[in-house]
Coordinates of C-alpha atoms and ligand atoms in Angstrom, one line a residue:
M1 CA 174.9 50.0 152.1
L2 CA 178.0 49.7 149.8
N3 CA 180.9 47.9 151.0
P4 CA 184.0 50.3 151.3
V5 CA 186.4 47.5 150.6
I6 CA 184.4 46.6 147.2
I7 CA 184.6 50.3 146.4
S8 CA 188.3 50.6 146.8
V9 CA 189.1 47.4 144.9
G10 CA 186.7 48.7 142.2
I11 CA 188.7 52.0 142.0
A12 CA 192.1 50.0 142.0
V13 CA 190.8 48.0 139.2
L14 CA 189.7 51.0 137.2
A15 CA 193.0 52.7 138.0
V16 CA 194.9 49.8 136.6
F17 CA 192.7 49.6 133.7
Y18 CA 193.1 53.2 132.6
Y19 CA 196.9 52.9 133.3
F20 CA 197.2 50.0 130.9
Q21 CA 195.0 51.7 128.3
S22 CA 196.8 54.9 127.8
K23 CA 200.3 53.6 128.3
N24 CA 199.9 51.0 125.5
T25 CA 202.1 48.4 127.3
T26 CA 202.1 46.0 124.5
V27 CA 204.3 48.2 122.3
S28 CA 206.2 49.3 125.1
F29 CA 207.0 45.8 126.2
K30 CA 207.9 44.9 122.6
I31 CA 210.5 47.7 122.4
E32 CA 212.1 46.7 125.7
K33 CA 212.5 43.3 124.3
I34 CA 214.1 44.6 120.9
L35 CA 216.5 46.8 123.0
L36 CA 217.6 44.0 125.3
Q37 CA 217.9 41.6 122.5
S38 CA 220.3 44.0 120.5
F39 CA 222.2 44.7 123.6
N40 CA 222.7 41.2 124.6
D41 CA 223.7 40.1 121.0
Y42 CA 226.4 42.9 121.1
K43 CA 227.4 42.0 124.6
K44 CA 227.9 38.4 123.6
N45 CA 229.7 38.9 120.3
G46 CA 230.9 42.3 120.1
W47 CA 231.9 43.6 123.7
P48 CA 233.7 46.1 124.2
Y49 CA 234.5 47.0 120.6
D50 CA 233.3 50.3 119.0
V51 CA 232.2 49.0 115.8
Y52 CA 230.1 45.7 115.5
G53 CA 228.7 43.6 112.7
P54 CA 225.8 41.6 113.9
I55 CA 225.9 39.2 110.9
S56 CA 229.7 38.2 111.0
H57 CA 230.1 39.2 114.6
N58 CA 233.2 41.2 113.3
H59 CA 234.3 44.0 115.5
R60 CA 237.0 46.6 115.8
N61 CA 237.8 49.7 117.6
M62 CA 237.7 53.4 116.3
P63 CA 241.1 54.7 117.1
R64 CA 244.1 53.1 115.4
S65 CA 245.7 52.6 118.6
G66 CA 243.3 49.7 119.3
E67 CA 241.6 50.8 122.7
P68 CA 237.8 51.0 122.8
L69 CA 236.3 54.6 123.2
G70 CA 232.9 53.0 124.4
W71 CA 231.3 53.9 121.2
I72 CA 228.4 51.6 121.5
I73 CA 228.6 51.1 125.2
V74 CA 228.5 54.8 126.6
D75 CA 225.9 55.7 123.9
T76 CA 223.5 53.1 125.3
I77 CA 223.7 53.8 129.1
D78 CA 220.7 56.4 129.3
T79 CA 218.5 54.2 127.1
L80 CA 219.0 51.3 129.5
M81 CA 218.3 53.9 132.5
L82 CA 215.0 54.9 130.7
G83 CA 214.1 51.3 130.2
Y84 CA 214.7 50.7 133.9
N85 CA 212.6 53.7 135.0
Y86 CA 209.6 53.2 132.8
T87 CA 209.2 49.5 132.5
I88 CA 206.1 47.9 134.3
D89 CA 207.5 44.3 133.8
K90 CA 209.3 43.0 136.7
E91 CA 211.7 40.7 134.8
N92 CA 212.6 43.4 132.4
K93 CA 213.3 45.9 135.2
K94 CA 215.7 43.4 136.8
E95 CA 217.5 42.9 133.6
F96 CA 217.8 46.5 132.9
L97 CA 219.3 46.9 136.3
E98 CA 221.9 44.2 135.7
Q99 CA 222.9 45.7 132.3
I100 CA 223.3 49.0 133.9
E101 CA 225.6 47.7 136.6
F102 CA 227.5 45.8 134.1
V103 CA 227.9 48.8 131.8
E104 CA 228.9 51.0 134.8
N105 CA 231.6 48.6 136.1
W106 CA 233.1 48.8 132.7
V107 CA 233.1 52.5 132.5
E108 CA 234.6 52.7 136.1
N109 CA 237.3 50.1 135.7
E110 CA 238.1 49.6 132.0
L111 CA 237.3 52.8 130.1
D112 CA 240.5 55.0 129.7
Y113 CA 240.6 58.1 127.6
D114 CA 244.3 58.6 127.9
M115 CA 245.1 57.1 124.7
D116 CA 247.3 58.2 121.8
A117 CA 244.4 58.5 119.4
E118 CA 243.1 61.2 117.0
V119 CA 239.3 61.6 117.5
N120 CA 236.6 63.9 115.8
I121 CA 235.6 66.3 118.6
F122 CA 232.1 66.6 117.4
E123 CA 231.4 62.9 117.2
T124 CA 233.1 62.3 120.5
T125 CA 231.4 65.2 122.2
I126 CA 227.8 64.2 121.2
R127 CA 228.1 60.4 121.8
M128 CA 230.8 60.0 124.6
L129 CA 230.6 63.2 126.5
G130 CA 226.8 63.5 125.9
G131 CA 226.3 59.8 126.9
L132 CA 228.3 60.2 130.1
L133 CA 226.6 63.4 131.2
S134 CA 223.0 61.9 130.7
G135 CA 224.2 58.9 132.3
Y136 CA 225.1 61.2 135.4
Y137 CA 221.9 63.0 135.2
L138 CA 219.7 59.9 135.2
S139 CA 221.7 57.9 137.6
K140 CA 221.3 60.8 140.0
D141 CA 217.7 61.5 139.1
L142 CA 216.4 57.9 139.1
N143 CA 218.6 56.8 142.0
V144 CA 220.3 54.0 140.0
G145 CA 224.0 53.3 140.0
K146 CA 226.7 55.8 140.9
P147 CA 226.4 59.2 139.4
E148 CA 230.0 60.2 140.0
V149 CA 231.4 57.4 137.8
Y150 CA 229.9 59.0 134.8
L151 CA 230.7 62.6 136.0
N152 CA 234.4 61.8 136.7
K153 CA 234.9 60.2 133.3
A154 CA 232.9 63.2 131.7
I155 CA 235.3 65.6 133.1
D156 CA 238.4 63.9 132.2
L157 CA 237.1 63.5 128.6
A158 CA 236.0 67.2 128.2
N159 CA 239.3 68.4 129.4
R160 CA 241.0 66.4 126.7
L161 CA 238.5 67.7 124.1
S162 CA 239.0 71.1 125.3
L163 CA 242.5 71.2 123.8
A164 CA 241.0 71.3 120.2
F165 CA 239.9 74.9 121.0
V166 CA 243.2 76.2 122.3
N167 CA 245.5 76.4 119.2
S168 CA 243.0 78.0 116.8
P169 CA 243.5 81.6 116.4
T170 CA 239.8 82.5 116.1
G171 CA 238.5 80.1 119.0
I172 CA 236.7 77.9 116.3
P173 CA 238.2 74.3 116.9
Y174 CA 240.0 72.3 114.6
S175 CA 238.1 69.1 113.6
S176 CA 240.0 66.6 115.6
V177 CA 242.2 66.2 118.7
N178 CA 244.6 63.7 120.0
L179 CA 243.3 62.5 123.3
K180 CA 246.7 61.8 124.9
T181 CA 248.9 64.6 123.5
G182 CA 246.2 67.2 123.2
E183 CA 247.2 68.0 119.7
A184 CA 244.5 69.7 117.6
I185 CA 244.4 68.5 114.0
K186 CA 242.7 70.1 111.0
N187 CA 240.3 68.1 108.6
H188 CA 242.6 66.2 106.4
V189 CA 240.4 67.1 103.3
D190 CA 238.2 70.1 102.4
N191 CA 241.0 72.6 102.7
G192 CA 241.3 72.0 106.3
A193 CA 237.8 73.4 106.8
S194 CA 235.8 72.4 109.8
S195 CA 232.1 71.3 109.1
T196 CA 230.0 74.2 110.4
A197 CA 227.6 72.0 112.2
E198 CA 230.4 70.3 113.9
F199 CA 231.9 72.9 116.1
T200 CA 228.3 74.5 116.7
T201 CA 227.1 71.2 118.0
L202 CA 229.2 71.1 121.3
Q203 CA 227.4 73.8 123.4
L204 CA 224.8 71.7 125.1
E205 CA 227.2 69.3 126.5
F206 CA 230.1 71.9 127.6
K207 CA 227.5 74.3 129.0
Y208 CA 225.8 71.4 131.0
L209 CA 229.1 70.5 132.4
A210 CA 229.9 73.9 133.2
S211 CA 226.7 74.2 135.2
I212 CA 227.5 70.8 137.1
T213 CA 231.0 71.7 138.0
G214 CA 231.0 75.4 138.2
N215 CA 233.8 75.5 135.8
K216 CA 233.0 78.6 133.6
T217 CA 235.9 77.6 131.1
Y218 CA 233.8 74.9 129.6
W219 CA 231.0 77.4 128.9
D220 CA 233.3 80.1 127.5
L221 CA 235.2 77.6 125.1
A222 CA 231.9 76.5 123.7
E223 CA 230.4 79.8 123.3
Q224 CA 233.3 81.6 121.9
V225 CA 232.8 80.2 118.3
Y226 CA 229.7 82.2 117.6
E227 CA 230.9 85.8 117.6
P228 CA 233.6 85.6 115.0
L229 CA 231.4 83.3 113.0
Y230 CA 228.3 85.6 112.9
K231 CA 230.4 88.9 112.6
I232 CA 233.0 88.0 110.1
N233 CA 230.7 86.4 107.8
D234 CA 227.6 88.9 108.4
I235 CA 225.3 86.0 108.7
L236 CA 222.1 87.9 109.5
D237 CA 222.5 90.5 106.5
K238 CA 224.2 88.3 103.8
Y239 CA 222.8 84.9 104.4
D240 CA 219.4 85.5 106.1
G241 CA 220.6 83.6 109.2
L242 CA 221.6 80.5 107.4
V243 CA 225.1 79.0 107.0
P244 CA 227.3 77.3 104.5
I245 CA 228.4 73.9 105.6
Y246 CA 232.2 74.6 105.8
T247 CA 234.1 77.1 107.9
L248 CA 237.9 77.8 108.0
P249 CA 238.9 77.5 111.5
D250 CA 242.0 79.9 111.0
T251 CA 239.9 82.9 109.7
A252 CA 236.2 81.9 110.8
K253 CA 235.2 82.6 107.1
F254 CA 232.9 80.4 105.4
W255 CA 234.5 77.9 102.7
G256 CA 232.2 77.5 99.7
E257 CA 228.3 78.4 99.6
N258 CA 226.7 75.1 100.0
I259 CA 223.7 75.5 102.3
R260 CA 221.6 72.7 103.5
F261 CA 219.7 71.3 106.5
G262 CA 221.2 67.9 105.8
S263 CA 224.7 66.7 106.8
R264 CA 227.2 69.1 108.1
G265 CA 224.5 71.8 108.4
D266 CA 221.7 70.2 110.5
S267 CA 222.7 70.5 114.0
F268 CA 224.0 74.1 113.8
Y269 CA 220.2 75.0 113.5
E270 CA 219.3 72.4 116.1
Y271 CA 221.8 73.6 118.9
L272 CA 220.7 77.4 118.3
L273 CA 217.2 76.4 119.5
K274 CA 218.2 73.9 122.1
Q275 CA 220.7 76.3 123.7
Y276 CA 217.7 78.5 124.3
L277 CA 215.6 75.6 125.7
L278 CA 218.4 74.5 128.0
T279 CA 219.8 77.9 129.3
H280 CA 216.9 80.3 128.4
E281 CA 219.3 82.7 126.8
V282 CA 217.2 84.8 124.5
M283 CA 220.0 85.7 122.0
Y284 CA 219.9 82.0 120.8
Y285 CA 216.2 82.1 120.3
N286 CA 216.7 85.2 118.1
L287 CA 219.4 83.6 116.0
Y288 CA 217.2 80.4 115.6
R289 CA 214.2 82.7 114.6
A290 CA 216.5 84.4 111.9
A291 CA 217.6 81.0 110.5
I292 CA 214.1 79.7 110.4
D293 CA 212.7 82.8 108.6
G294 CA 215.6 82.4 106.2
M295 CA 214.8 78.8 105.7
K296 CA 211.2 79.5 104.8
K297 CA 212.2 82.2 102.4
H298 CA 214.8 80.3 100.5
L299 CA 214.3 76.5 101.0
V300 CA 210.8 75.4 101.9
K301 CA 209.2 73.8 98.8
E302 CA 206.4 71.5 97.8
S303 CA 206.6 68.4 95.6
F304 CA 204.8 67.7 92.5
P305 CA 202.1 66.2 92.1
S306 CA 200.9 65.8 96.0
G307 CA 202.5 68.7 97.5
L308 CA 204.6 67.2 100.0
T309 CA 206.5 69.9 101.9
Y310 CA 210.3 69.5 102.0
I311 CA 213.5 71.5 102.6
A312 CA 215.6 71.9 99.6
E313 CA 219.3 72.6 99.3
K314 CA 221.3 75.6 97.8
P315 CA 224.4 74.1 96.7
N316 CA 225.9 77.2 95.1
G317 CA 224.6 80.0 97.4
L318 CA 221.2 81.6 98.1
E319 CA 220.9 83.5 94.8
F320 CA 221.3 80.4 92.7
Q321 CA 219.2 77.4 91.8
A322 CA 217.8 75.1 94.5
S323 CA 218.3 71.3 94.6
S324 CA 215.2 69.1 95.5
K325 CA 217.5 66.5 97.3
M326 CA 216.7 65.9 100.9
D327 CA 218.6 63.7 103.4
H328 CA 216.8 61.6 106.0
L329 CA 218.9 63.6 108.3
V330 CA 216.7 66.6 107.6
C331 CA 213.7 64.9 109.3
F332 CA 214.7 66.1 112.7
M333 CA 213.3 69.4 111.7
G334 CA 209.5 68.6 112.3
G335 CA 210.3 68.0 116.0
L336 CA 212.6 70.9 116.3
L337 CA 210.0 73.3 114.7
A338 CA 207.5 72.0 117.0
M339 CA 209.7 72.4 120.2
G340 CA 210.7 75.9 118.9
A341 CA 207.0 76.8 118.7
T342 CA 205.5 75.2 121.8
E343 CA 208.8 75.2 124.1
G344 CA 207.6 71.9 125.4
Y345 CA 204.0 72.8 126.2
T346 CA 201.3 70.9 124.5
I347 CA 199.9 72.7 121.4
K348 CA 196.9 73.6 123.2
E349 CA 198.6 75.1 126.3
A350 CA 201.2 76.8 124.1
R351 CA 198.5 78.6 122.1
A352 CA 197.3 80.2 125.3
M353 CA 200.8 81.4 126.3
Y354 CA 202.0 85.0 126.5
F355 CA 204.6 83.9 123.8
W356 CA 202.2 82.7 121.1
N357 CA 202.3 84.6 117.8
E358 CA 201.9 84.1 114.0
D359 CA 205.5 83.0 113.5
R360 CA 204.9 80.1 116.0
E361 CA 201.6 79.1 114.6
D362 CA 203.3 78.9 111.2
D363 CA 206.2 76.9 112.6
W364 CA 203.9 74.5 114.1
L365 CA 202.0 73.8 110.7
L366 CA 205.4 73.4 109.0
A367 CA 206.4 70.9 111.7
M368 CA 203.2 68.9 111.0
K369 CA 203.9 69.0 107.2
L370 CA 207.4 68.0 107.3
T371 CA 206.9 65.1 109.7
H372 CA 204.1 63.8 107.3
T373 CA 206.6 64.2 104.4
C374 CA 209.2 62.1 106.5
Y375 CA 206.6 59.6 107.3
Q376 CA 205.7 59.3 103.5
M377 CA 209.5 58.4 102.9
Y378 CA 208.8 55.2 105.0
H379 CA 205.3 54.5 104.1
Q380 CA 205.8 54.6 100.2
L381 CA 208.9 52.4 100.3
P382 CA 208.6 48.6 99.5
A383 CA 210.1 47.7 103.0
G384 CA 208.4 50.7 104.6
L385 CA 211.8 52.0 105.6
S386 CA 213.3 55.2 104.4
P387 CA 216.3 55.5 102.3
E388 CA 219.3 57.7 103.1
I389 CA 218.5 60.4 100.6
V390 CA 215.5 61.3 98.3
V391 CA 215.1 63.7 95.5
F392 CA 211.7 65.3 95.3
N393 CA 209.7 65.8 92.0
Y394 CA 208.5 69.3 91.0
A395 CA 206.5 70.7 88.2
K396 CA 208.3 70.7 84.8
E397 CA 207.8 74.4 84.2
Q398 CA 209.7 75.1 87.4
R399 CA 212.7 73.2 86.2
T400 CA 215.9 74.8 84.7
E401 CA 217.3 73.4 81.4
F402 CA 220.1 71.8 83.6
E403 CA 217.6 70.0 86.0
E404 CA 215.7 68.7 83.0
I405 CA 218.8 67.1 81.8
T406 CA 219.5 65.5 85.0
M407 CA 215.8 64.4 85.4
I408 CA 216.5 62.1 82.3
D409 CA 218.4 60.0 84.6
R410 CA 215.3 59.2 86.4
Q411 CA 214.8 56.1 84.3
N412 CA 217.4 54.5 86.7
W413 CA 215.9 55.9 89.8
W414 CA 213.3 54.3 92.0
T415 CA 210.1 56.1 91.8
S416 CA 207.6 56.5 94.8
P417 CA 204.1 55.3 94.0
T418 CA 202.6 58.8 94.0
D419 CA 205.6 60.0 91.8
D420 CA 206.4 62.7 94.5
F421 CA 210.1 61.5 95.0
F422 CA 212.9 59.4 93.6
V423 CA 215.7 57.5 95.0
K424 CA 219.2 57.3 93.2
P425 CA 220.5 53.7 93.1
L426 CA 223.4 54.4 95.5
D427 CA 221.0 56.2 98.0
G428 CA 218.9 53.2 98.9
H429 CA 220.6 52.3 102.1
N430 CA 218.9 52.6 105.5
L431 CA 221.3 53.1 108.6
Q432 CA 218.6 52.6 111.4
R433 CA 218.4 56.5 111.5
P434 CA 216.4 58.2 114.2
E435 CA 215.5 61.6 112.8
T436 CA 211.8 60.6 111.7
V437 CA 210.9 58.8 114.8
E438 CA 212.4 61.6 116.7
S439 CA 209.9 64.1 115.1
I440 CA 207.2 61.6 115.6
M441 CA 207.8 61.4 119.3
F442 CA 207.8 65.1 119.7
M443 CA 204.7 65.6 117.7
Y444 CA 202.8 63.0 119.7
H445 CA 203.5 64.3 122.9
L446 CA 203.1 68.1 122.0
S447 CA 199.7 67.3 120.0
N448 CA 198.4 64.3 121.9
D449 CA 197.4 63.0 118.4
T450 CA 197.4 59.2 118.2
T451 CA 198.0 59.2 114.4
Y452 CA 201.7 59.7 115.4
R453 CA 201.7 56.7 117.7
E454 CA 200.2 54.7 114.6
W455 CA 203.1 55.9 112.3
G456 CA 205.7 55.1 115.0
Q457 CA 204.2 51.6 115.3
E458 CA 204.2 51.0 111.6
I459 CA 207.9 52.0 111.4
L460 CA 208.8 49.9 114.4
N461 CA 207.2 46.9 112.7
N462 CA 209.1 47.4 109.5
F463 CA 212.3 47.7 111.3
V464 CA 211.6 44.4 113.1
E465 CA 210.6 42.6 109.8
H466 CA 213.1 43.9 107.5
T467 CA 216.2 44.6 109.6
A468 CA 216.3 41.4 111.8
V469 CA 219.3 39.2 111.7
K470 CA 218.2 35.5 112.1
E471 CA 220.1 32.4 113.0
N472 CA 218.1 29.1 112.5
G473 CA 215.1 31.1 111.9
R474 CA 215.4 32.9 115.3
V475 CA 215.9 36.7 115.4
E476 CA 219.3 37.5 117.1
A477 CA 219.9 41.2 116.2
Y478 CA 218.9 44.1 114.1
T479 CA 221.4 45.7 111.5
S480 CA 221.6 48.4 108.9
L481 CA 220.5 47.8 105.3
N482 CA 222.4 48.2 102.0
D483 CA 219.0 48.2 100.1
C484 CA 215.6 49.1 101.2
L485 CA 214.2 49.5 97.8
H486 CA 213.5 45.7 97.4
V487 CA 212.0 43.1 99.5
P488 CA 213.6 41.1 100.9
T489 CA 215.9 43.7 101.8
G490 CA 219.9 43.7 101.4
K491 CA 221.5 43.7 104.8
R492 CA 224.5 45.6 105.7
D493 CA 226.8 44.0 108.5
N494 CA 226.9 46.9 111.0
M495 CA 224.7 48.0 113.9
E496 CA 225.0 51.8 114.4
S497 CA 225.3 52.9 118.0
F498 CA 222.4 55.4 117.5
W499 CA 220.0 52.4 117.0
L500 CA 220.3 51.9 120.7
A501 CA 221.1 55.4 121.6
E502 CA 218.4 57.2 119.5
T503 CA 216.1 55.2 117.4
L504 CA 215.0 52.7 119.9
K505 CA 214.9 55.4 122.7
Y506 CA 212.6 57.8 120.5
L507 CA 210.3 54.9 119.8
Y508 CA 210.1 54.0 123.4
L509 CA 209.3 57.3 124.6
L510 CA 206.6 57.7 121.9
F511 CA 204.7 55.0 123.8
Q512 CA 205.2 56.4 127.3
D513 CA 202.8 58.8 128.8
N514 CA 204.6 60.7 131.4
V515 CA 207.2 62.5 129.1
D516 CA 207.4 66.2 130.1
L517 CA 209.2 67.9 127.3
R518 CA 209.8 71.1 129.4
E519 CA 212.0 69.4 131.8
V520 CA 214.8 68.1 129.7
V521 CA 216.5 68.8 126.3
F522 CA 217.9 66.0 124.3
N523 CA 221.4 66.6 122.7
T524 CA 221.7 65.7 118.9
E525 CA 222.4 62.1 119.9
A526 CA 219.3 61.8 122.0
H527 CA 221.1 62.1 125.5
P528 CA 218.8 64.0 127.6
F529 CA 220.0 66.8 130.0
P530 CA 217.9 68.7 132.6
V531 CA 216.9 72.4 131.9
L532 CA 219.6 74.4 133.7
D533 CA 219.0 75.8 137.1
K534 CA 219.0 79.7 137.0
T535 CA 220.4 79.9 140.5
D536 CA 223.5 77.7 139.3
M537 CA 223.9 79.8 136.3
E538 CA 224.0 83.0 138.4
K539 CA 226.2 81.6 141.0
F540 CA 228.8 80.5 138.5
N541 CA 228.2 83.6 136.2
L542 CA 227.2 81.4 133.2
T543 CA 225.9 84.3 130.9
T544 CA 225.9 84.9 127.3
G545 CA 229.3 86.3 126.7
W546 CA 228.8 88.1 123.5
S547 CA 226.3 90.1 121.5
L548 CA 225.8 91.3 117.8
E549 CA 226.2 94.9 118.5
Ligands
NAG1 C1 198.3 50.3 121.3 O1 198.7 50.8 120.0 C2 198.3 50.0 119.0 C3 199.1 50.7 117.8 O2 199.2 51.9 117.8 C4 196.8 50.1 118.8 O3 196.5 49.4 117.7 C5 196.3 49.6 120.1 O4 194.9 49.9 119.9 C6 196.8 50.3 121.3 N1 196.2 49.8 122.5 C7 195.8 50.7 123.5 C8 195.1 49.8 124.5 O5 195.7 51.9 123.4
NAG2 C1 238.2 73.9 134.1 O1 238.2 73.4 132.7 C2 239.5 73.7 132.0 C3 239.2 73.2 130.7 O2 239.3 71.8 130.4 C4 240.5 73.1 132.6 O3 241.8 73.4 132.0 C5 240.6 73.7 134.1 O4 241.7 72.8 134.7 C6 239.6 73.3 134.8 N1 239.5 74.1 136.2 C7 239.3 73.5 137.4 C8 239.3 74.3 138.4 O5 239.1 72.3 137.3
NAG3 C1 194.9 63.3 125.1 O1 193.9 62.4 124.3 C2 193.1 61.7 125.1 C3 192.1 61.0 124.2 O2 192.8 60.4 123.2 C4 192.4 62.2 126.2 O3 191.8 61.4 127.1 C5 193.4 63.0 127.2 O4 192.8 63.9 128.2 C6 194.4 63.9 126.1 N1 195.2 64.6 127.0 C7 195.6 65.9 127.1 C8 196.7 66.2 127.8 O5 195.0 66.6 126.3
NAG4 C1 210.4 58.0 135.2 O1 209.1 57.4 135.2 C2 208.1 58.4 135.7 C3 206.9 57.4 135.7 O2 206.4 57.0 134.3 C4 208.0 59.6 134.9 O3 207.0 60.5 135.5 C5 209.2 60.3 135.0 O4 209.3 61.3 134.1 C6 210.4 59.3 134.4 N1 211.8 60.1 134.7 C7 212.6 60.1 133.7 C8 213.8 60.9 134.2 O5 212.5 59.7 132.6
NAG5 C1 230.7 87.3 134.0 O1 230.8 86.8 132.6 C2 230.9 87.9 131.7 C3 230.8 87.2 130.2 O2 231.7 86.2 130.2 C4 232.1 88.7 131.9 O3 232.2 89.7 131.0 C5 232.1 89.2 133.3 O4 233.3 89.9 133.7 C6 231.9 88.2 134.4 N1 231.7 88.7 135.8 C7 232.4 88.2 136.8 C8 232.1 88.9 138.1 O5 233.1 87.4 136.7

């Protein structure tokens, strides 16, 4: 007869074996160490300043008044909380908890937004308000720390940022606000135009806050930008759902015709889909759908000779010539298209859902192709790290005379081994950006294809090897690069806050197993918010306040 004790021990051993197998604890553990190392170096040499150089240890604050906004600190809270939740290493868990308590104490007792300083409302919303709100969510959900510390600070900050909306005659906010006086300030350049992606990337944060507090004003302020924007510019008919990157806040009219998915355009598209995922307002899926159809019609192209799919730009409007330049920033699109197709279900589940159709199948295929292209932007580079901007090559017969002339400059450009893309000398920097590993993380969990973990691991290794700051041969920290076109790489003395907030978080989540993408929506700075509760929305009358009729 079999001994039941032996059987249960056997089962336990097997369970542990499978747990370790699937979770890939080695890589997970390595990322935890990198995260804690970067954070400890900042704590020792840069605390509590907003801008930090890991090489010189120089530091300063963002506002001229000199007080810290918590730029790096607040951005990192939820990454520490996720490490605390997922780690299976006792020492690391203890250390994550200590760091969380240290940060929370600073937020509660030192951080004060009552400062006479002009801040950009987009950057401050996605990083600080977003970081505080996900700190609140995770603190509550994981039962770590004091949720109200984050919520109180979030409400205080949101009330100050809200004033940027008030002075504008169209409801489209000016680009900056003074946190103390509430004075709204137009962009000092670009004819006072606000970046289109900036005032359309505040909605997740303000809508989530409205659902927590029951204060509908946050919801209405954030939402009011869309009606004038869509109607005055006739976006669906004249622009096929796409938008130029500047808008004049006093008239809601576009300024210029430059259309792109890179800087100043990117998260306009991201937040259309993510509002739908967060709130289930169908209106926003429809606007997203129109934009993606417009993108496929006008901007999706293939490189020569290998046929890498990329998203081109239209600097002079839709009817004019495309430019084959693509920012690394565009690399979030793989993950976005995949989430739009599957709504967070695995691809296998999604294909069996009532909502599946040809458009979604096509979005999914495009997501795979774009993620592959973005991986090539790392894989083909000497340091295995992507530059800030690439220019794709395409067949000679498709070029205009003008482009043929600019292509002559190629002699001075770095050329990829397959000849599919180039890098201009001034674009060879790497800012530790997250967008490619972000897409890889989404693609992995939605497809369950281990290729994506291999790509992620390769990129992680390259960050470790080529961005490390060493002292006496010992790695102390990680930094941005001035030059990733040569090995050894040229270092830049700055650690971006999104290295901790986004890049390491997405890499970490790539190697976890229990990541349910139907439960949370990541804001554009990788801060997770829970999908809103339908009863809360009804209770507080949080509904789409406009239509295209
Ligand atoms: C963990 O991931 C690495 C790289 O992706 C891989 O080489 C290794 O086999 C994985 N280990 C397990 C146990 O899955
Ligand atoms: C709701 O939010 C608005 C905008 O910040 C603020 O002015 C107002 O005082 C808030 N209402 C309540 C009841 O807290
Ligand atoms: C994911 O793939 C692994 C094999 O690599 C398999 O064991 C597992 O069941 C798959 N999970 C899902 C949800 O399909
Ligand atoms: C915390 O970790 C557990 C176990 O790995 C996971 O199932 C859960 O989704 C995680 N929670 C959050 C909020 O990340
Ligand atoms: C609910 O919100 C909508 C849209 O903002 C508004 O038109 C309506 O009057 C509100 N209803 C109540 C009962 O406040």
